[in-house]
């Protein structure tokens, strides 16, 4: 088998030189960008993907949990990037009441815990193998816009600035995205629309390697949750996220407290902070000559904060639409609406539902959360998904979840 880094040493940008023109430029080599670049290259188009960091996938700002069936749509599972395979999940209410989800249920949500440093590189590698050019340590600093159409980017690469033209630019530049704003799209995230997170990779701890755990409660993670995702060999990602409008505590202090009370003997070998958009998607994700995908389009799930799969799905749809639009020589905003409609059709409805559930859950007291957990404690959830669990919760707790009754 061909080694993963063999093609990462690349061909990528032909000795660090980029051309002045491509069919498509993809900004950002995360899951959205790499899938978009691979899709476009597979259509036979000339595509450049740039990444501002010097190493794709590093540093990791992610708990690395993904659903098994969803990931398999995009890439063949490979043990090099699967850190752990879990068989279920446990959710703990503030009073410790546990709801246990089986593999069938939680496998669709968190079935693999990835090694994202390797995973993101594997995705970029597939894009390169399909024919995409890749340039690391290359930052988009502006867009070239003419007659209302995005026509390319200005990029800073190892000290030098270069204008690069393209028929379409795909902004896959993550939560801190600037591409959309440069194109005149309102990408403002209200404080309540971002979950601020802190995470430790903790070694040498006793945890159940077969299960992901989630902890709720105002003293643990106000308007958010804490997670423990096993990474194999007595190691786990232990983190938490709280709503950006909670100012009473800092995520890192809450996390230290969480780890101290539960895993005091563990050794912290990595620390990351980061934000996940939980606002629901942007109203508009296209402009003439431009599409936004992944966290740049705020496509992460507002309830769980999971964004890897939606980013990949959006990257695929954006890649296909880009290829067809270029073939038809029409990259107007009207033509690119096919992308807007496509991703909304694929997962927009689920996102809207998650947003409604999140908006209700962040207002619940610890007492309400305990009651919800107690109402389904010991129930058999082996044949339902997260939607099914929520249906049961709404049915059993009409008073607490009244506002969600029409949705479930
Ligand atoms: P990213 O993966 O963020 O990639 C964007 C890339 O663009 C980056 O590499 C960045 O360096 C690059 N870039 C930015 N600006 C420029 C520029 N100007 N020029 C060039 N390159 C640029 N999701 C899950 O599914 N499961 C989880 O368990 C999970 N846990 C999380 C835990 C934490 C603490 C956080 C912060 C997030 C978590 N997420 C999780 C969310 C997930 O990480 C993101 O949704 C996902 O990475 C989005 O992919 P993306 O391709 O849109 O963006």
Short mmCIF file of C-alpha atoms and ligand atoms in Angstrom, two decimals:
data_model
loop_
_atom_site.label_atom_id
_atom_site.label_comp_id
_atom_site.label_asym_id
_atom_site.label_seq_id
_atom_site.Cartn_x
_atom_site.Cartn_y
_atom_site.Cartn_z
CA UNK A 1 0.00 0.00 0.00
CA UNK A 2 1.16 3.47 -0.76
CA UNK A 3 2.38 5.28 2.39
CA UNK A 4 0.24 8.16 3.49
CA UNK A 5 3.00 10.71 3.61
CA UNK A 6 4.47 9.63 0.30
CA UNK A 7 2.10 11.78 -1.63
CA UNK A 8 2.07 14.38 1.15
CA UNK A 9 5.68 15.14 0.31
CA UNK A 10 4.07 16.01 -2.97
CA UNK A 11 3.96 16.99 -6.14
CA UNK A 12 1.71 19.27 -4.09
CA UNK A 13 2.73 22.68 -5.31
CA UNK A 14 5.53 21.70 -7.63
CA UNK A 15 8.46 22.88 -5.56
CA UNK A 16 6.46 25.44 -3.59
CA UNK A 17 5.36 27.35 -6.68
CA UNK A 18 1.74 28.13 -7.31
CA UNK A 19 0.39 29.08 -10.71
CA UNK A 20 -1.41 32.37 -11.28
CA UNK A 21 -4.64 30.67 -12.30
CA UNK A 22 -6.72 27.60 -11.39
CA UNK A 23 -10.30 26.57 -12.07
CA UNK A 24 -11.00 26.48 -8.34
CA UNK A 25 -9.14 27.59 -5.20
CA UNK A 26 -10.05 25.96 -1.90
CA UNK A 27 -9.02 27.91 1.20
CA UNK A 28 -8.42 25.66 4.24
CA UNK A 29 -7.30 22.02 4.36
CA UNK A 30 -9.71 20.71 6.99
CA UNK A 31 -12.31 18.01 6.24
CA UNK A 32 -14.50 20.41 4.20
CA UNK A 33 -11.60 21.69 2.10
CA UNK A 34 -9.96 18.34 1.39
CA UNK A 35 -13.20 16.66 0.33
CA UNK A 36 -14.07 19.65 -1.89
CA UNK A 37 -10.60 19.63 -3.48
CA UNK A 38 -10.69 15.87 -4.05
CA UNK A 39 -14.17 16.08 -5.62
CA UNK A 40 -13.16 18.88 -7.98
CA UNK A 41 -9.94 17.12 -8.99
CA UNK A 42 -11.91 13.94 -9.63
CA UNK A 43 -14.02 15.92 -12.12
CA UNK A 44 -10.76 16.65 -13.97
CA UNK A 45 -10.55 20.32 -13.02
CA UNK A 46 -7.48 22.26 -11.99
CA UNK A 47 -7.74 22.88 -8.24
CA UNK A 48 -5.45 24.42 -5.65
CA UNK A 49 -6.01 23.93 -1.91
CA UNK A 50 -4.11 26.24 0.42
CA UNK A 51 -3.55 25.86 4.16
CA UNK A 52 -2.15 28.60 6.37
CA UNK A 53 -0.58 26.19 8.85
CA UNK A 54 2.68 24.47 8.12
CA UNK A 55 1.25 21.03 8.90
CA UNK A 56 -2.19 19.88 7.83
CA UNK A 57 -4.19 18.60 10.81
CA UNK A 58 -1.96 20.07 13.51
CA UNK A 59 -2.73 21.41 16.08
CA UNK A 60 -5.94 19.45 16.60
CA UNK A 61 -8.88 21.39 17.96
CA UNK A 62 -11.37 18.57 18.22
CA UNK A 63 -12.67 15.78 20.46
CA UNK A 64 -12.41 13.60 17.34
CA UNK A 65 -15.70 11.69 17.64
CA UNK A 66 -17.56 10.75 14.44
CA UNK A 67 -20.34 8.43 13.34
CA UNK A 68 -19.23 5.27 11.57
CA UNK A 69 -21.74 5.11 8.71
CA UNK A 70 -21.35 8.80 7.92
CA UNK A 71 -17.56 8.71 7.67
CA UNK A 72 -17.62 5.61 5.49
CA UNK A 73 -19.48 7.59 2.80
CA UNK A 74 -16.31 9.62 2.25
CA UNK A 75 -13.30 7.48 3.07
CA UNK A 76 -12.46 3.84 3.72
CA UNK A 77 -11.77 3.32 7.45
CA UNK A 78 -8.06 2.96 8.14
CA UNK A 79 -6.56 1.86 11.44
CA UNK A 80 -3.91 4.58 11.10
CA UNK A 81 -6.48 7.25 11.88
CA UNK A 82 -8.86 5.35 14.15
CA UNK A 83 -7.70 5.83 17.74
CA UNK A 84 -10.64 3.96 19.26
CA UNK A 85 -13.84 2.25 18.23
CA UNK A 86 -16.56 2.66 20.83
CA UNK A 87 -19.56 0.42 21.49
CA UNK A 88 -21.88 2.88 23.19
CA UNK A 89 -22.33 6.14 25.05
CA UNK A 90 -23.40 7.19 28.51
CA UNK A 91 -25.02 10.51 29.36
CA UNK A 92 -24.90 11.63 32.98
CA UNK A 93 -27.42 14.10 34.42
CA UNK A 94 -26.23 16.55 37.10
CA UNK A 95 -27.37 14.18 39.90
CA UNK A 96 -25.49 11.27 38.29
CA UNK A 97 -28.53 9.59 36.69
CA UNK A 98 -27.20 7.72 33.68
CA UNK A 99 -28.81 7.14 30.31
CA UNK A 100 -27.04 4.43 28.34
CA UNK A 101 -27.10 4.38 24.58
CA UNK A 102 -26.24 1.25 22.64
CA UNK A 103 -23.82 0.93 19.76
CA UNK A 104 -26.63 1.17 17.18
CA UNK A 105 -27.66 4.52 18.58
CA UNK A 106 -24.40 6.10 19.54
CA UNK A 107 -22.41 4.53 16.70
CA UNK A 108 -24.25 6.87 14.39
CA UNK A 109 -23.19 9.81 16.53
CA UNK A 110 -19.82 8.82 17.99
CA UNK A 111 -18.64 5.42 16.73
CA UNK A 112 -14.99 6.17 16.05
CA UNK A 113 -12.62 8.42 17.94
CA UNK A 114 -10.20 9.65 15.30
CA UNK A 115 -6.54 10.55 15.33
CA UNK A 116 -7.27 13.76 13.48
CA UNK A 117 -3.67 14.69 12.86
CA UNK A 118 -3.47 11.55 10.73
CA UNK A 119 -7.06 11.71 9.46
CA UNK A 120 -6.86 15.27 8.09
CA UNK A 121 -3.62 14.37 6.34
CA UNK A 122 -5.21 11.24 4.88
CA UNK A 123 -8.02 13.35 3.44
CA UNK A 124 -5.54 15.84 1.98
CA UNK A 125 -3.55 12.93 0.65
CA UNK A 126 -6.62 11.63 -1.20
CA UNK A 127 -7.15 15.10 -2.68
CA UNK A 128 -3.52 15.16 -3.84
CA UNK A 129 -3.79 11.67 -5.30
CA UNK A 130 -6.89 12.78 -7.23
CA UNK A 131 -4.80 15.58 -8.77
CA UNK A 132 -5.29 18.61 -6.50
CA UNK A 133 -2.35 20.90 -5.86
CA UNK A 134 -1.75 21.68 -2.21
CA UNK A 135 0.21 24.53 -0.72
CA UNK A 136 0.86 24.65 3.03
CA UNK A 137 2.05 27.69 4.96
CA UNK A 138 -0.06 29.69 2.52
CA UNK A 139 -2.60 32.12 3.91
CA UNK A 140 -5.42 33.81 2.00
CA UNK A 141 -5.23 37.49 2.94
CA UNK A 142 -7.94 38.89 0.67
CA UNK A 143 -10.29 38.11 -2.20
CA UNK A 144 -10.01 39.46 -5.73
CA UNK A 145 -13.49 40.78 -6.58
CA UNK A 146 -14.46 42.26 -9.95
CA UNK A 147 -17.94 43.33 -11.12
CA UNK A 148 -19.48 41.62 -8.08
CA UNK A 149 -17.79 38.27 -8.82
CA UNK A 150 -15.10 36.64 -6.68
CA UNK A 151 -12.23 36.06 -9.12
CA UNK A 152 -9.49 34.67 -6.89
CA UNK A 153 -7.44 35.37 -3.79
CA UNK A 154 -4.40 37.18 -2.58
CA UNK A 155 -2.17 34.70 -0.76
CA UNK A 156 0.82 35.09 1.49
CA UNK A 157 3.26 32.24 1.01
CA UNK A 158 6.60 32.04 2.79
CA UNK A 159 6.88 35.79 2.98
CA UNK A 160 5.77 36.61 -0.56
CA UNK A 161 2.37 37.83 -1.67
CA UNK A 162 0.78 36.43 -4.80
CA UNK A 163 -2.49 37.05 -6.63
CA UNK A 164 -4.07 33.79 -7.79
CA UNK A 165 -7.10 33.79 -10.06
CA UNK A 166 -9.88 31.21 -10.28
CA UNK A 167 -13.45 30.83 -11.54
CA UNK A 168 -14.61 29.78 -8.07
CA UNK A 169 -13.20 30.12 -4.56
CA UNK A 170 -14.42 27.73 -1.86
CA UNK A 171 -14.02 29.14 1.64
CA UNK A 172 -13.41 26.16 3.92
CA UNK A 173 -11.42 28.22 6.40
CA UNK A 174 -13.09 27.01 9.56
CA UNK A 175 -14.63 28.77 12.53
CA UNK A 176 -12.37 31.82 12.21
CA UNK A 177 -13.33 32.20 8.52
CA UNK A 178 -12.78 35.55 6.88
CA UNK A 179 -13.53 34.54 3.30
CA UNK A 180 -17.30 34.98 3.65
CA UNK A 181 -16.97 38.41 5.25
CA UNK A 182 -14.59 39.55 2.50
CA UNK A 183 -17.27 38.56 -0.03
CA UNK A 184 -19.90 40.64 1.77
CA UNK A 185 -21.67 37.74 3.52
CA UNK A 186 -22.72 38.39 7.11
CA UNK A 187 -20.76 35.79 9.10
CA UNK A 188 -21.07 37.44 12.51
CA UNK A 189 -21.40 34.91 15.32
CA UNK A 190 -23.23 36.13 18.42
CA UNK A 191 -21.60 35.08 21.71
CA UNK A 192 -24.51 32.69 22.30
CA UNK A 193 -23.84 31.12 18.88
CA UNK A 194 -20.42 29.78 19.73
CA UNK A 195 -19.42 27.10 22.20
CA UNK A 196 -16.03 27.91 23.73
CA UNK A 197 -14.16 24.73 24.50
CA UNK A 198 -11.12 23.50 26.39
CA UNK A 199 -9.74 19.98 26.16
CA UNK A 200 -6.96 17.93 27.70
CA UNK A 201 -5.55 14.74 26.28
CA UNK A 202 -5.14 12.78 29.51
CA UNK A 203 -2.87 9.75 29.77
CA UNK A 204 -2.65 6.92 32.28
CA UNK A 205 -6.26 6.92 33.46
CA UNK A 206 -8.80 4.20 34.21
CA UNK A 207 -11.71 4.69 31.81
CA UNK A 208 -14.07 2.46 29.91
CA UNK A 209 -12.36 2.26 26.52
CA UNK A 210 -15.62 1.09 24.91
CA UNK A 211 -17.80 4.07 25.70
CA UNK A 212 -17.98 7.81 25.19
CA UNK A 213 -19.31 9.73 28.16
CA UNK A 214 -21.17 13.03 28.35
CA UNK A 215 -21.76 15.03 31.53
CA UNK A 216 -24.40 17.72 31.97
CA UNK A 217 -24.88 20.27 34.72
CA UNK A 218 -24.50 23.94 35.57
CA UNK A 219 -21.45 23.39 37.76
CA UNK A 220 -19.76 21.14 35.18
CA UNK A 221 -20.43 23.00 31.91
CA UNK A 222 -23.11 25.72 32.00
CA UNK A 223 -25.15 25.71 28.75
CA UNK A 224 -22.90 22.98 27.38
CA UNK A 225 -21.48 19.61 28.33
CA UNK A 226 -18.29 17.81 29.25
CA UNK A 227 -17.05 14.79 27.32
CA UNK A 228 -14.71 11.86 27.84
CA UNK A 229 -13.77 10.20 24.54
CA UNK A 230 -11.42 7.19 24.82
CA UNK A 231 -8.34 7.24 22.60
CA UNK A 232 -6.96 3.79 23.47
CA UNK A 233 -4.19 2.72 25.84
CA UNK A 234 -5.53 4.42 29.01
CA UNK A 235 -5.79 7.73 27.20
CA UNK A 236 -8.79 10.02 26.56
CA UNK A 237 -9.84 13.39 25.20
CA UNK A 238 -11.45 15.05 28.19
CA UNK A 239 -12.99 18.42 27.44
CA UNK A 240 -15.93 20.68 27.79
CA UNK A 241 -17.70 23.46 25.98
CA UNK A 242 -19.81 26.26 27.38
CA UNK A 243 -21.91 28.85 25.64
CA UNK A 244 -19.91 31.93 24.64
CA UNK A 245 -22.30 34.19 26.54
CA UNK A 246 -21.56 32.50 29.87
CA UNK A 247 -19.08 34.78 31.61
CA UNK A 248 -19.22 33.36 35.14
CA UNK A 249 -16.44 30.84 34.50
CA UNK A 250 -13.66 30.07 32.05
CA UNK A 251 -13.83 26.71 30.24
CA UNK A 252 -10.26 25.86 31.26
CA UNK A 253 -11.01 26.40 34.97
CA UNK A 254 -14.14 24.27 34.75
CA UNK A 255 -12.15 21.59 32.94
CA UNK A 256 -9.39 21.57 35.54
CA UNK A 257 -12.05 21.12 38.18
CA UNK A 258 -13.73 18.30 36.22
CA UNK A 259 -10.45 16.45 35.71
CA UNK A 260 -9.27 17.03 39.29
CA UNK A 261 -12.45 15.52 40.77
CA UNK A 262 -12.59 12.51 38.47
CA UNK A 263 -9.15 11.76 37.03
CA UNK A 264 -6.77 13.30 39.51
CA UNK A 265 -4.02 10.76 38.78
CA UNK A 266 -4.08 11.36 35.04
CA UNK A 267 -1.26 13.09 33.20
CA UNK A 268 -2.18 15.91 30.87
CA UNK A 269 -0.14 15.54 27.69
CA UNK A 270 -1.94 18.00 25.41
CA UNK A 271 -4.13 21.06 25.90
CA UNK A 272 -6.28 22.74 23.29
CA UNK A 273 -8.83 25.52 23.26
CA UNK A 274 -11.19 26.30 20.43
CA UNK A 275 -14.64 27.38 19.39
CA UNK A 276 -17.48 25.53 17.67
CA UNK A 277 -20.28 27.43 15.93
CA UNK A 278 -23.61 26.37 17.45
CA UNK A 279 -25.60 29.21 15.92
CA UNK A 280 -27.17 27.25 13.11
CA UNK A 281 -26.05 27.86 9.53
CA UNK A 282 -25.51 31.18 7.80
CA UNK A 283 -28.55 32.51 5.95
CA UNK A 284 -26.52 32.64 2.75
CA UNK A 285 -23.50 30.47 1.95
CA UNK A 286 -22.89 31.49 -1.67
CA UNK A 287 -21.98 34.61 -3.62
CA UNK A 288 -21.02 34.95 -7.27
CA UNK A 289 -17.83 32.90 -7.67
CA UNK A 290 -17.84 31.79 -4.02
CA UNK A 291 -19.12 29.00 -1.77
CA UNK A 292 -18.57 28.52 1.96
CA UNK A 293 -18.37 25.02 3.45
CA UNK A 294 -17.98 23.49 6.92
CA UNK A 295 -17.45 25.65 10.00
CA UNK A 296 -16.96 28.66 7.70
CA UNK A 297 -20.66 28.26 6.82
CA UNK A 298 -21.49 27.48 10.49
CA UNK A 299 -22.59 23.98 9.45
CA UNK A 300 -21.63 22.20 12.70
CA UNK A 301 -24.50 20.68 14.65
CA UNK A 302 -25.85 23.26 17.14
CA UNK A 303 -26.73 20.61 19.72
CA UNK A 304 -23.70 18.30 19.72
CA UNK A 305 -21.11 20.67 18.23
CA UNK A 306 -20.11 17.86 15.85
CA UNK A 307 -18.98 19.37 12.57
CA UNK A 308 -16.67 16.90 10.82
CA UNK A 309 -19.34 14.96 8.92
CA UNK A 310 -21.39 18.01 7.88
CA UNK A 311 -18.16 19.66 6.71
CA UNK A 312 -17.31 16.64 4.56
CA UNK A 313 -20.85 16.36 3.17
CA UNK A 314 -20.86 20.08 2.34
CA UNK A 315 -17.38 19.84 0.76
CA UNK A 316 -18.59 17.06 -1.54
CA UNK A 317 -21.70 18.98 -2.60
CA UNK A 318 -19.70 22.20 -3.12
CA UNK A 319 -17.12 20.30 -5.20
CA UNK A 320 -19.74 18.76 -7.47
CA UNK A 321 -21.60 22.06 -7.95
CA UNK A 322 -18.33 23.90 -8.68
CA UNK A 323 -17.42 21.42 -11.40
CA UNK A 324 -20.84 21.59 -13.08
CA UNK A 325 -21.06 25.39 -12.84
CA UNK A 326 -17.63 25.79 -14.45
CA UNK A 327 -18.56 23.35 -17.19
CA UNK A 328 -21.66 25.48 -17.88
CA UNK A 329 -19.59 28.68 -17.70
CA UNK A 330 -21.97 30.16 -15.14
CA UNK A 331 -20.59 30.78 -11.65
CA UNK A 332 -23.17 33.41 -10.69
CA UNK A 333 -24.75 33.37 -7.29
CA UNK A 334 -28.00 32.17 -8.91
CA UNK A 335 -26.20 29.15 -10.42
CA UNK A 336 -24.40 28.34 -7.17
CA UNK A 337 -27.71 28.25 -5.31
CA UNK A 338 -27.66 24.57 -6.24
CA UNK A 339 -25.07 24.18 -3.48
CA UNK A 340 -27.19 26.14 -1.00
CA UNK A 341 -30.22 23.97 -1.79
CA UNK A 342 -28.13 20.77 -1.86
CA UNK A 343 -26.60 21.01 1.59
CA UNK A 344 -29.84 22.28 3.15
CA UNK A 345 -31.59 19.28 1.64
CA UNK A 346 -28.89 16.91 2.94
CA UNK A 347 -28.65 18.10 6.56
CA UNK A 348 -30.27 21.54 6.96
CA UNK A 349 -33.47 20.18 8.48
CA UNK A 350 -31.52 18.18 11.06
CA UNK A 351 -29.53 21.31 11.94
CA UNK A 352 -32.71 23.34 12.42
CA UNK A 353 -34.10 20.68 14.74
CA UNK A 354 -30.85 20.54 16.69
CA UNK A 355 -30.89 24.31 17.05
CA UNK A 356 -34.41 24.25 18.50
CA UNK A 357 -33.43 21.48 20.95
CA UNK A 358 -30.26 23.31 21.95
CA UNK A 359 -32.14 26.57 22.49
CA UNK A 360 -34.50 24.78 24.87
CA UNK A 361 -31.84 22.69 26.64
CA UNK A 362 -29.60 25.66 27.49
CA UNK A 363 -32.49 27.14 29.49
CA UNK A 364 -33.15 23.98 31.55
CA UNK A 365 -32.26 23.88 35.23
CA UNK A 366 -30.25 21.04 36.73
CA UNK A 367 -33.49 19.85 38.29
CA UNK A 368 -35.16 19.65 34.85
CA UNK A 369 -32.18 17.78 33.40
CA UNK A 370 -32.35 15.28 36.28
CA UNK A 371 -36.08 14.75 35.67
CA UNK A 372 -35.50 14.15 31.96
CA UNK A 373 -32.79 11.57 32.66
CA UNK A 374 -34.86 9.87 35.36
CA UNK A 375 -37.81 9.58 32.96
CA UNK A 376 -35.82 7.35 30.60
CA UNK A 377 -33.42 5.71 33.05
CA UNK A 378 -33.10 2.01 32.27
CA UNK A 379 -35.09 2.29 29.01
CA UNK A 380 -33.92 0.22 26.04
CA UNK A 381 -32.55 2.50 23.33
CA UNK A 382 -30.98 -0.22 21.25
CA UNK A 383 -33.12 0.43 18.19
CA UNK A 384 -33.53 4.20 18.10
CA UNK A 385 -31.23 7.06 17.17
CA UNK A 386 -30.74 10.44 18.86
CA UNK A 387 -33.98 11.61 17.25
CA UNK A 388 -35.76 8.63 18.83
CA UNK A 389 -34.34 9.44 22.26
CA UNK A 390 -35.59 13.03 21.93
CA UNK A 391 -39.04 11.78 20.82
CA UNK A 392 -39.21 9.69 24.01
CA UNK A 393 -38.04 12.59 26.18
CA UNK A 394 -40.64 14.97 24.69
CA UNK A 395 -43.41 12.38 25.09
CA UNK A 396 -42.54 11.62 28.70
CA UNK A 397 -41.88 15.24 29.72
CA UNK A 398 -44.46 17.40 27.93
CA UNK A 399 -44.26 20.17 30.52
CA UNK A 400 -40.49 20.59 30.38
CA UNK A 401 -40.20 20.16 26.60
CA UNK A 402 -43.53 21.73 25.54
CA UNK A 403 -41.91 24.05 22.99
CA UNK A 404 -40.47 21.06 21.10
CA UNK A 405 -43.69 19.04 20.87
CA UNK A 406 -44.42 19.89 17.21
CA UNK A 407 -40.93 18.94 16.16
CA UNK A 408 -40.95 15.45 17.68
P1 LIG B 1 -11.37 23.15 10.01
O1 LIG B 1 -11.17 21.73 10.34
O2 LIG B 1 -11.30 24.14 11.12
O3 LIG B 1 -10.33 23.55 8.88
C1 LIG B 1 -10.19 24.89 8.45
C2 LIG B 1 -8.76 25.07 7.97
O4 LIG B 1 -8.66 26.33 7.33
C3 LIG B 1 -7.75 25.07 9.12
O5 LIG B 1 -6.78 24.09 8.86
C4 LIG B 1 -7.18 26.48 9.11
O6 LIG B 1 -5.84 26.53 9.48
C5 LIG B 1 -7.37 26.87 7.64
N1 LIG B 1 -7.44 28.31 7.41
C6 LIG B 1 -8.14 29.24 8.14
N2 LIG B 1 -7.97 30.47 7.60
C7 LIG B 1 -7.15 30.33 6.52
C8 LIG B 1 -6.62 31.23 5.57
N3 LIG B 1 -6.90 32.56 5.62
N4 LIG B 1 -5.81 30.75 4.60
C9 LIG B 1 -5.52 29.44 4.54
N5 LIG B 1 -5.99 28.52 5.42
C10 LIG B 1 -6.81 28.96 6.40
N6 LIG B 1 -16.63 17.80 15.50
C11 LIG B 1 -16.99 16.50 15.45
O7 LIG B 1 -17.58 16.05 14.45
N7 LIG B 1 -16.73 15.66 16.50
C12 LIG B 1 -16.12 16.08 17.63
O8 LIG B 1 -15.90 15.28 18.55
C13 LIG B 1 -15.75 17.45 17.72
N8 LIG B 1 -15.14 17.94 18.83
C14 LIG B 1 -14.72 19.22 18.87
C15 LIG B 1 -14.04 19.68 20.00
C16 LIG B 1 -13.53 20.96 20.05
C17 LIG B 1 -12.79 21.41 21.27
C18 LIG B 1 -13.71 21.83 18.94
C19 LIG B 1 -13.16 23.23 18.97
C20 LIG B 1 -14.41 21.39 17.80
C21 LIG B 1 -14.92 20.09 17.76
N9 LIG B 1 -15.59 19.60 16.64
C22 LIG B 1 -16.00 18.29 16.60
C23 LIG B 1 -15.86 20.45 15.46
C24 LIG B 1 -14.92 20.11 14.31
O9 LIG B 1 -13.58 20.16 14.75
C25 LIG B 1 -15.16 21.09 13.15
O10 LIG B 1 -16.54 21.20 12.92
C26 LIG B 1 -14.47 20.64 11.87
O11 LIG B 1 -13.07 20.60 12.01
C27 LIG B 1 -14.85 21.58 10.72
O12 LIG B 1 -14.10 21.28 9.58
P2 LIG B 1 -13.75 22.42 8.53
O13 LIG B 1 -13.05 21.76 7.42
O14 LIG B 1 -14.95 23.22 8.25
O15 LIG B 1 -12.78 23.41 9.32
#
